[in-house]
Tab-separated table of N, CA and C and ligand atoms in Angstrom:
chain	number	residue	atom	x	y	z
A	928	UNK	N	0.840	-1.207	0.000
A	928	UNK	CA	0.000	0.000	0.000
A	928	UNK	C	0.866	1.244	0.000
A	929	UNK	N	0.270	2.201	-0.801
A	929	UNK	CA	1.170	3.688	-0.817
A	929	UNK	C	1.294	4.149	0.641
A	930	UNK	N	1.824	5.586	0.039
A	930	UNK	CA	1.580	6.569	1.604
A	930	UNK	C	0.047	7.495	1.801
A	931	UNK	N	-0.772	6.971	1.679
A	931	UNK	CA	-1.853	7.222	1.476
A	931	UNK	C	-1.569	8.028	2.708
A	932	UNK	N	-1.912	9.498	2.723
A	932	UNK	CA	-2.040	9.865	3.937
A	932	UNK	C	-3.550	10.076	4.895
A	933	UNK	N	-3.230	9.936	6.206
A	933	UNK	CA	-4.311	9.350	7.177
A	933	UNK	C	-5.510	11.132	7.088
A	934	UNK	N	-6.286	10.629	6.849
A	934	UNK	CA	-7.715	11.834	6.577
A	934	UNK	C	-8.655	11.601	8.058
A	935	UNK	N	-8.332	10.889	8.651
A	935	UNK	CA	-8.960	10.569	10.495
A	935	UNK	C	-8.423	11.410	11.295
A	936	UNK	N	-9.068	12.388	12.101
A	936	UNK	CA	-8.475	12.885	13.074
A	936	UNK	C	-8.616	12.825	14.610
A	937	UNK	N	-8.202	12.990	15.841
A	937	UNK	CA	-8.609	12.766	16.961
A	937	UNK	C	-9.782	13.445	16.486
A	938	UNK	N	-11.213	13.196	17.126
A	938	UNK	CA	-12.051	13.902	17.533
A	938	UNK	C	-12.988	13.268	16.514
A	939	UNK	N	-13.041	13.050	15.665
A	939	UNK	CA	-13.748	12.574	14.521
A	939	UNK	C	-14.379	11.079	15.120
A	940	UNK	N	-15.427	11.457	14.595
A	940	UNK	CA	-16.502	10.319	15.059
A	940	UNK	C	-16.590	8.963	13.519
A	941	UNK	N	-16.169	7.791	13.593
A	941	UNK	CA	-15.710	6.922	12.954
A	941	UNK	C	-16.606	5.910	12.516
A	942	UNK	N	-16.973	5.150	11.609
A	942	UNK	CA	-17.932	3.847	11.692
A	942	UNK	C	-16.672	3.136	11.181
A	943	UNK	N	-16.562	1.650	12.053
A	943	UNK	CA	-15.844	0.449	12.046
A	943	UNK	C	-16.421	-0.388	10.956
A	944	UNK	N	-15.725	-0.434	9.733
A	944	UNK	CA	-15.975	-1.359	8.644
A	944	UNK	C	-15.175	-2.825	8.331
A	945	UNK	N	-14.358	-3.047	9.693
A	945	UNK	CA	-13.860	-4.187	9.208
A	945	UNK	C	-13.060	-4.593	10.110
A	946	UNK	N	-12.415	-5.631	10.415
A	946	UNK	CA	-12.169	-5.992	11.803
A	946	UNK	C	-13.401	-6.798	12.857
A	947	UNK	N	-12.791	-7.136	14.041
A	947	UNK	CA	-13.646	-7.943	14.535
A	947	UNK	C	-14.680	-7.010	15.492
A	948	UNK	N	-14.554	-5.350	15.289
A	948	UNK	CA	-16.001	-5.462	15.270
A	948	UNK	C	-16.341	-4.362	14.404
A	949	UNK	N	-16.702	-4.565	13.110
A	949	UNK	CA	-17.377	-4.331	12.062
A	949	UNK	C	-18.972	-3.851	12.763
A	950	UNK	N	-19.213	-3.206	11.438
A	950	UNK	CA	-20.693	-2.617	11.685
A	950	UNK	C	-21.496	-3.666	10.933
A	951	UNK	N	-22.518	-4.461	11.133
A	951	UNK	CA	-23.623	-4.533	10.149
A	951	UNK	C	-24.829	-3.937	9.982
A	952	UNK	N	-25.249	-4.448	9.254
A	952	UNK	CA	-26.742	-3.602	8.923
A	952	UNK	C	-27.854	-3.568	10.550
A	953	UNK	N	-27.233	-5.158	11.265
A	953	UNK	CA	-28.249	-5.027	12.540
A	953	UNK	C	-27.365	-4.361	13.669
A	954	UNK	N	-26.365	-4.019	13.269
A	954	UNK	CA	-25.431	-3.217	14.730
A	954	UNK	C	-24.243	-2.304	14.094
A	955	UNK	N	-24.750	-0.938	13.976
A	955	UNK	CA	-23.771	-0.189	13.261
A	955	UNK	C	-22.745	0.312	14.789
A	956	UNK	N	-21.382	0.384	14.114
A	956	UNK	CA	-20.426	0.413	15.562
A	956	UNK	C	-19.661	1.719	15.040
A	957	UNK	N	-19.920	2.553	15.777
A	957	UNK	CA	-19.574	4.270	15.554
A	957	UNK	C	-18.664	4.286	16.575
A	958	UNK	N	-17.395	5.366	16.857
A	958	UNK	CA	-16.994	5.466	18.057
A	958	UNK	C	-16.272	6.859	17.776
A	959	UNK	N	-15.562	7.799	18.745
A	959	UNK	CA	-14.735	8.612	18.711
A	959	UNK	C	-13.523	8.133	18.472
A	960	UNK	N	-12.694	8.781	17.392
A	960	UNK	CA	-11.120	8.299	17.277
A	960	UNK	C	-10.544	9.117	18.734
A	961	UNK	N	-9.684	8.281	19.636
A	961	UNK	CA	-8.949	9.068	20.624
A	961	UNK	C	-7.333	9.042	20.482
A	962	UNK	N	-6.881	8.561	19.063
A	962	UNK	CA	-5.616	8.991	18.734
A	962	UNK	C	-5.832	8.056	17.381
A	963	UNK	N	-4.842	9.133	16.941
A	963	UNK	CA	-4.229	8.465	15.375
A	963	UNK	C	-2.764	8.539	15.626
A	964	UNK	N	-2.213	7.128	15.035
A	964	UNK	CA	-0.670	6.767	14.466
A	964	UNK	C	-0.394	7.229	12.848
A	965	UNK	N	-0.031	7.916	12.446
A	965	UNK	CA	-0.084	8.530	11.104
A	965	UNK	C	1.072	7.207	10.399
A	966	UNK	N	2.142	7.023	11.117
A	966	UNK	CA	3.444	6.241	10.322
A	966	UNK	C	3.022	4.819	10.596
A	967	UNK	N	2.052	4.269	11.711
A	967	UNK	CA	1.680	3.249	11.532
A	967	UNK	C	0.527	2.784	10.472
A	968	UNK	N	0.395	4.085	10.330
A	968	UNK	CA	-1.769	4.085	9.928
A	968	UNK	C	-2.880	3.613	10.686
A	969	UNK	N	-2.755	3.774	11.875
A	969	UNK	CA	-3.637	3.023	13.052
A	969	UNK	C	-4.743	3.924	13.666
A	970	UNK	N	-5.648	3.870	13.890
A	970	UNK	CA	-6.361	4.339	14.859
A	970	UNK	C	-6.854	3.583	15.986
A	971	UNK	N	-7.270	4.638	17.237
A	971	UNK	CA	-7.566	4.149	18.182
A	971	UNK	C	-9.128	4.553	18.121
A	972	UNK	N	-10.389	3.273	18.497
A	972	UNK	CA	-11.579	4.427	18.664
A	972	UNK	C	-11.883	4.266	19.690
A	973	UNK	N	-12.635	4.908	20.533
A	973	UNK	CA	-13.202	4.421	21.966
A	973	UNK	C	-14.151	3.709	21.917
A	974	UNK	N	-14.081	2.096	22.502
A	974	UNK	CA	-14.393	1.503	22.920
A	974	UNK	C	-15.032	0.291	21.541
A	975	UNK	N	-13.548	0.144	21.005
A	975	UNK	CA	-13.555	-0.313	20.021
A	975	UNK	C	-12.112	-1.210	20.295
A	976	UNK	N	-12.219	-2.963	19.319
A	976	UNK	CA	-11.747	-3.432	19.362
A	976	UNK	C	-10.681	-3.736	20.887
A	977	UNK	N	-11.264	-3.960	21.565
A	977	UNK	CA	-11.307	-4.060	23.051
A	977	UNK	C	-9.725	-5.152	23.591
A	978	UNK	N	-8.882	-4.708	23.649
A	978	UNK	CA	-8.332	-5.904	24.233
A	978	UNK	C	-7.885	-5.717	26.408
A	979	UNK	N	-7.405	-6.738	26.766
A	979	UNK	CA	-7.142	-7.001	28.031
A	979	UNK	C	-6.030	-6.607	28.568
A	980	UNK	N	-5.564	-5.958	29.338
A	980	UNK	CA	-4.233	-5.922	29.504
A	980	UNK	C	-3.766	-5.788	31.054
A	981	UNK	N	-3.385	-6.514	31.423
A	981	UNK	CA	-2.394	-6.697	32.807
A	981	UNK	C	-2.457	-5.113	33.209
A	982	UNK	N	-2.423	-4.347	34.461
A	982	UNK	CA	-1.438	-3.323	34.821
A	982	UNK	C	-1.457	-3.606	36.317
A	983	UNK	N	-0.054	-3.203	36.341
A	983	UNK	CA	0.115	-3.279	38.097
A	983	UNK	C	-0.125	-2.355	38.726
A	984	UNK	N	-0.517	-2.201	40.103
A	984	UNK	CA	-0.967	-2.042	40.964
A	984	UNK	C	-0.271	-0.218	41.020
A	985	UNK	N	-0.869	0.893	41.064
A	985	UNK	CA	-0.421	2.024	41.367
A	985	UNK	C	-1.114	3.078	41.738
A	986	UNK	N	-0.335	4.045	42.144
A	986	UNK	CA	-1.458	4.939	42.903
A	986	UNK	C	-2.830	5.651	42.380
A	987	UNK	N	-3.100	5.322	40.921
A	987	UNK	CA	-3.883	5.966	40.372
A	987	UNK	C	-5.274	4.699	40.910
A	988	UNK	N	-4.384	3.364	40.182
A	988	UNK	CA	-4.999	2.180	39.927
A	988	UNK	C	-4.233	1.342	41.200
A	989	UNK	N	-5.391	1.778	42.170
A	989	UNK	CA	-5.239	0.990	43.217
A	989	UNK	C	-5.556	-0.567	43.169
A	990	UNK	N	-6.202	-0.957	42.408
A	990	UNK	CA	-6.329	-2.457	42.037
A	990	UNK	C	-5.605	-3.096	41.312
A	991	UNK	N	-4.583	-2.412	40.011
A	991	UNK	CA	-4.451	-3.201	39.661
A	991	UNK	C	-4.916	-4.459	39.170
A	992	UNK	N	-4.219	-5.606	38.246
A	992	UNK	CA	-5.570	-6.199	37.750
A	992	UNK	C	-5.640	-5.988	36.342
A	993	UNK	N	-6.840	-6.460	35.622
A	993	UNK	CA	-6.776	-6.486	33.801
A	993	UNK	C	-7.508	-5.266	33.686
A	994	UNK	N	-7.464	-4.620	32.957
A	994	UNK	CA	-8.601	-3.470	32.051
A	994	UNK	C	-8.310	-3.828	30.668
A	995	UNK	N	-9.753	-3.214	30.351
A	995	UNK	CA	-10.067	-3.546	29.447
A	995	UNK	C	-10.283	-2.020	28.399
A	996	UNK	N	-8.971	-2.064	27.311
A	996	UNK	CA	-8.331	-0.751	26.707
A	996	UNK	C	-9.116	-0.921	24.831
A	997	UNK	N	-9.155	-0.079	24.378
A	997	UNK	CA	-9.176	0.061	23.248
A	997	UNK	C	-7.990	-0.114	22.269
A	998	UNK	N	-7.556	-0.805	21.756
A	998	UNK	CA	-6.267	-0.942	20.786
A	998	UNK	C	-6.181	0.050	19.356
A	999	UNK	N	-5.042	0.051	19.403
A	999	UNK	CA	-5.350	0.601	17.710
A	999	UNK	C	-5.748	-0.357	16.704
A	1000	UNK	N	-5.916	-0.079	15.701
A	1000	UNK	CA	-6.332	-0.861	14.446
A	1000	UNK	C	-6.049	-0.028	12.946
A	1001	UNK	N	-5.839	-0.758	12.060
A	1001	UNK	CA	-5.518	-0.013	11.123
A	1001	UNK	C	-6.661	1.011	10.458
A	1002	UNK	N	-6.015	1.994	10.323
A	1002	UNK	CA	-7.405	3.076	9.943
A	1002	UNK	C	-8.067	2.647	8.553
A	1003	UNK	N	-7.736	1.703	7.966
A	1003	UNK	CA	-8.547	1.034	6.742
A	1003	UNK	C	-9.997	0.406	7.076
A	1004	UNK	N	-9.686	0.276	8.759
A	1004	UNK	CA	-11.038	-0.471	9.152
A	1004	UNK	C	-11.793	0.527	9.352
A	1005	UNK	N	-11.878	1.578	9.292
A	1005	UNK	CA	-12.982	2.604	9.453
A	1005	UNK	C	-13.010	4.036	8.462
A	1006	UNK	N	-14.236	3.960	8.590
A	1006	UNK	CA	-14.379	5.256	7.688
A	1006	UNK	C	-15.300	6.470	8.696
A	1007	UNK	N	-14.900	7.621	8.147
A	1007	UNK	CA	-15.297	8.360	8.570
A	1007	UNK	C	-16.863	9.002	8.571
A	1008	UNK	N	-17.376	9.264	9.382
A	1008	UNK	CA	-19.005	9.673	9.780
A	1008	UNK	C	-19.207	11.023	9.736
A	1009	UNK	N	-19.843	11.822	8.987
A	1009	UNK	CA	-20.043	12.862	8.131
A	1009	UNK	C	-20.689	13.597	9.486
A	1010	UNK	N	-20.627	14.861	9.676
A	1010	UNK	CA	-21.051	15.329	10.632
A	1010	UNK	C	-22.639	16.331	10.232
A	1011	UNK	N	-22.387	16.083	8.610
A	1011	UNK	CA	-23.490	16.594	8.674
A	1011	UNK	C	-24.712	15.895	8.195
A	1012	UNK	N	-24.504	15.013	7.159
A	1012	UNK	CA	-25.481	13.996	6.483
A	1012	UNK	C	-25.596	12.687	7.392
A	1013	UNK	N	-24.575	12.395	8.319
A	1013	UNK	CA	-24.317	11.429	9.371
A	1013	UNK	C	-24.002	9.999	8.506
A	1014	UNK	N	-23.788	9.773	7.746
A	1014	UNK	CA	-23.758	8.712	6.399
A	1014	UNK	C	-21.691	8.360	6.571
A	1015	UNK	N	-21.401	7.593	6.876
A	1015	UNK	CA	-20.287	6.951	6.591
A	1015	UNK	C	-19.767	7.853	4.899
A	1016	UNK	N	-18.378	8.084	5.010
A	1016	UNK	CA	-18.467	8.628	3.585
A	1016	UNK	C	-16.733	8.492	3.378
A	1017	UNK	N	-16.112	8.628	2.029
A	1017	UNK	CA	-14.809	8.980	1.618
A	1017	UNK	C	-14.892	10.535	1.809
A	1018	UNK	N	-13.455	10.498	2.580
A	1018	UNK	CA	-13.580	12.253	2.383
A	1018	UNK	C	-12.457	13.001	0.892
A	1019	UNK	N	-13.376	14.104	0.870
A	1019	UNK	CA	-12.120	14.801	-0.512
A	1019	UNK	C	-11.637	16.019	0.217
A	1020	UNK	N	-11.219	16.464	-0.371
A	1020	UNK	CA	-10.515	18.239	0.167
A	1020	UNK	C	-10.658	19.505	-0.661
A	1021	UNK	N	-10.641	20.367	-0.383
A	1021	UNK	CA	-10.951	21.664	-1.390
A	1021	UNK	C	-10.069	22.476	-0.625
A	1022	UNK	N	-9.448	23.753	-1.512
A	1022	UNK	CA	-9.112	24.576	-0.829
A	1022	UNK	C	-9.767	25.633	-0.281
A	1023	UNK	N	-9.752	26.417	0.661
A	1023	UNK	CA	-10.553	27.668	0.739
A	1023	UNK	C	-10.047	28.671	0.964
A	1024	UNK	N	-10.906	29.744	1.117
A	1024	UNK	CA	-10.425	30.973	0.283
A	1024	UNK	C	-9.187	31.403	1.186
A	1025	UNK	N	-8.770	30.941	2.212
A	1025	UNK	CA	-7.956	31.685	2.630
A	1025	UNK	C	-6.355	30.804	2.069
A	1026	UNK	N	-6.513	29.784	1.818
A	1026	UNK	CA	-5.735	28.826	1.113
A	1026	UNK	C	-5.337	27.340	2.174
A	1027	UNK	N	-6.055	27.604	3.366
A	1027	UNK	CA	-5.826	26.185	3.920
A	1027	UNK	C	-7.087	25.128	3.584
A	1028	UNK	N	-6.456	23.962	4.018
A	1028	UNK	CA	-7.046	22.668	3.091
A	1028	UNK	C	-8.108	22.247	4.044
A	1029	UNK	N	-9.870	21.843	3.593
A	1029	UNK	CA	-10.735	21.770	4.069
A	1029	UNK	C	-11.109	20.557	3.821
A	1030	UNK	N	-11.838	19.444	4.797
A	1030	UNK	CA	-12.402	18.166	4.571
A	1030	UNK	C	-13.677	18.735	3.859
A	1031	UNK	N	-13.947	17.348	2.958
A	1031	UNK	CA	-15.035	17.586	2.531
A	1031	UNK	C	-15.673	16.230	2.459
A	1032	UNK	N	-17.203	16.419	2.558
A	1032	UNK	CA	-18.482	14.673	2.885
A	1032	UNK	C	-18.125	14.622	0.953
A	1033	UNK	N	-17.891	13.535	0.861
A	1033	UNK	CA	-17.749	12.955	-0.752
A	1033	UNK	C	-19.500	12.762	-0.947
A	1034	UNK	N	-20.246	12.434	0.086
A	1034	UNK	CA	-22.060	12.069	-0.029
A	1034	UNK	C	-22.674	13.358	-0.311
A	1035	UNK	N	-22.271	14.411	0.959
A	1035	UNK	CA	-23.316	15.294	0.721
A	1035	UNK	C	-22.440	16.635	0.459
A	1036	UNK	N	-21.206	16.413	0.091
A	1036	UNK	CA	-20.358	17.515	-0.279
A	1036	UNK	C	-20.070	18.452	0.863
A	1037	UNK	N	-20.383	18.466	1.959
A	1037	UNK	CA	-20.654	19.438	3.223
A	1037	UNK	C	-18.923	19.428	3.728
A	1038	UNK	N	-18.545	20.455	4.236
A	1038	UNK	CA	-17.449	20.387	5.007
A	1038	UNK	C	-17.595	19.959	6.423
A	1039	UNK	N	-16.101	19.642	6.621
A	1039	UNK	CA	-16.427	18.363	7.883
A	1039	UNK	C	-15.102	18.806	8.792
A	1040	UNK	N	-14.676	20.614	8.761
A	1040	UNK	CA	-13.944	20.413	10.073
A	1040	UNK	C	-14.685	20.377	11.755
A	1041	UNK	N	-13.898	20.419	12.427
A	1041	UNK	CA	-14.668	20.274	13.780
A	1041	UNK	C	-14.659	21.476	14.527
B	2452	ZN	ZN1	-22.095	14.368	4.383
């Protein structure tokens, strides 16, 4: 795969298309991205793709014990959720008038910064 560069940003609200937990038609799985890896291509969403992880015992986390974290995943598994048509969509870019670069809904053409 190229260097496709990553169009996900923290804050951006995501639908999971692939991976083990995918959206279907009877359970669409939306989440907030809470970090992007740009050189990995990964995202993290909340409360998505769930794994377990050991941590020891510290003053925050007085128990210690497993939690249960969100992992990254490659950002191929999700696409982005249009903030204004709400429709899963490819995003494009336009410039605007002042000359910085603007997301744009490929569905309903709407701009999609936050
Ligand atoms: Zn849209």
């Amino acid at each position: 795969m190229g260097k496709a560069k990553m169009r996900i940003r923290v804050g951006d609200t995501v639908e999971v298309i692939a991976g083990k937990d995918r959206s279907t038609p009877q359970r669409i799985r939306r989440g907030e991205v809470i970090s992007v890896d740009p050189a990995a291509n990964t995202v993290t969403v909340d409360g998505m793709n769930i794994v377990h992880r050991a941590v020891r015992q510290t003053q925050q986390m007085r128990q210690g014990g497993i939690v249960e974290t969100p992992a990254p995943m490659d950002a191929s598994n999700v696409m982005l959720v249009c903030t204004e048509c709400d429709e899963r969509t490819r995003v494009g870019k336009r410039v605007a008038a002042d000359g910085s670069k603007v997301r744009v809904c490929k569905k309903c053409g709407a701009d999609m910064e936050q």
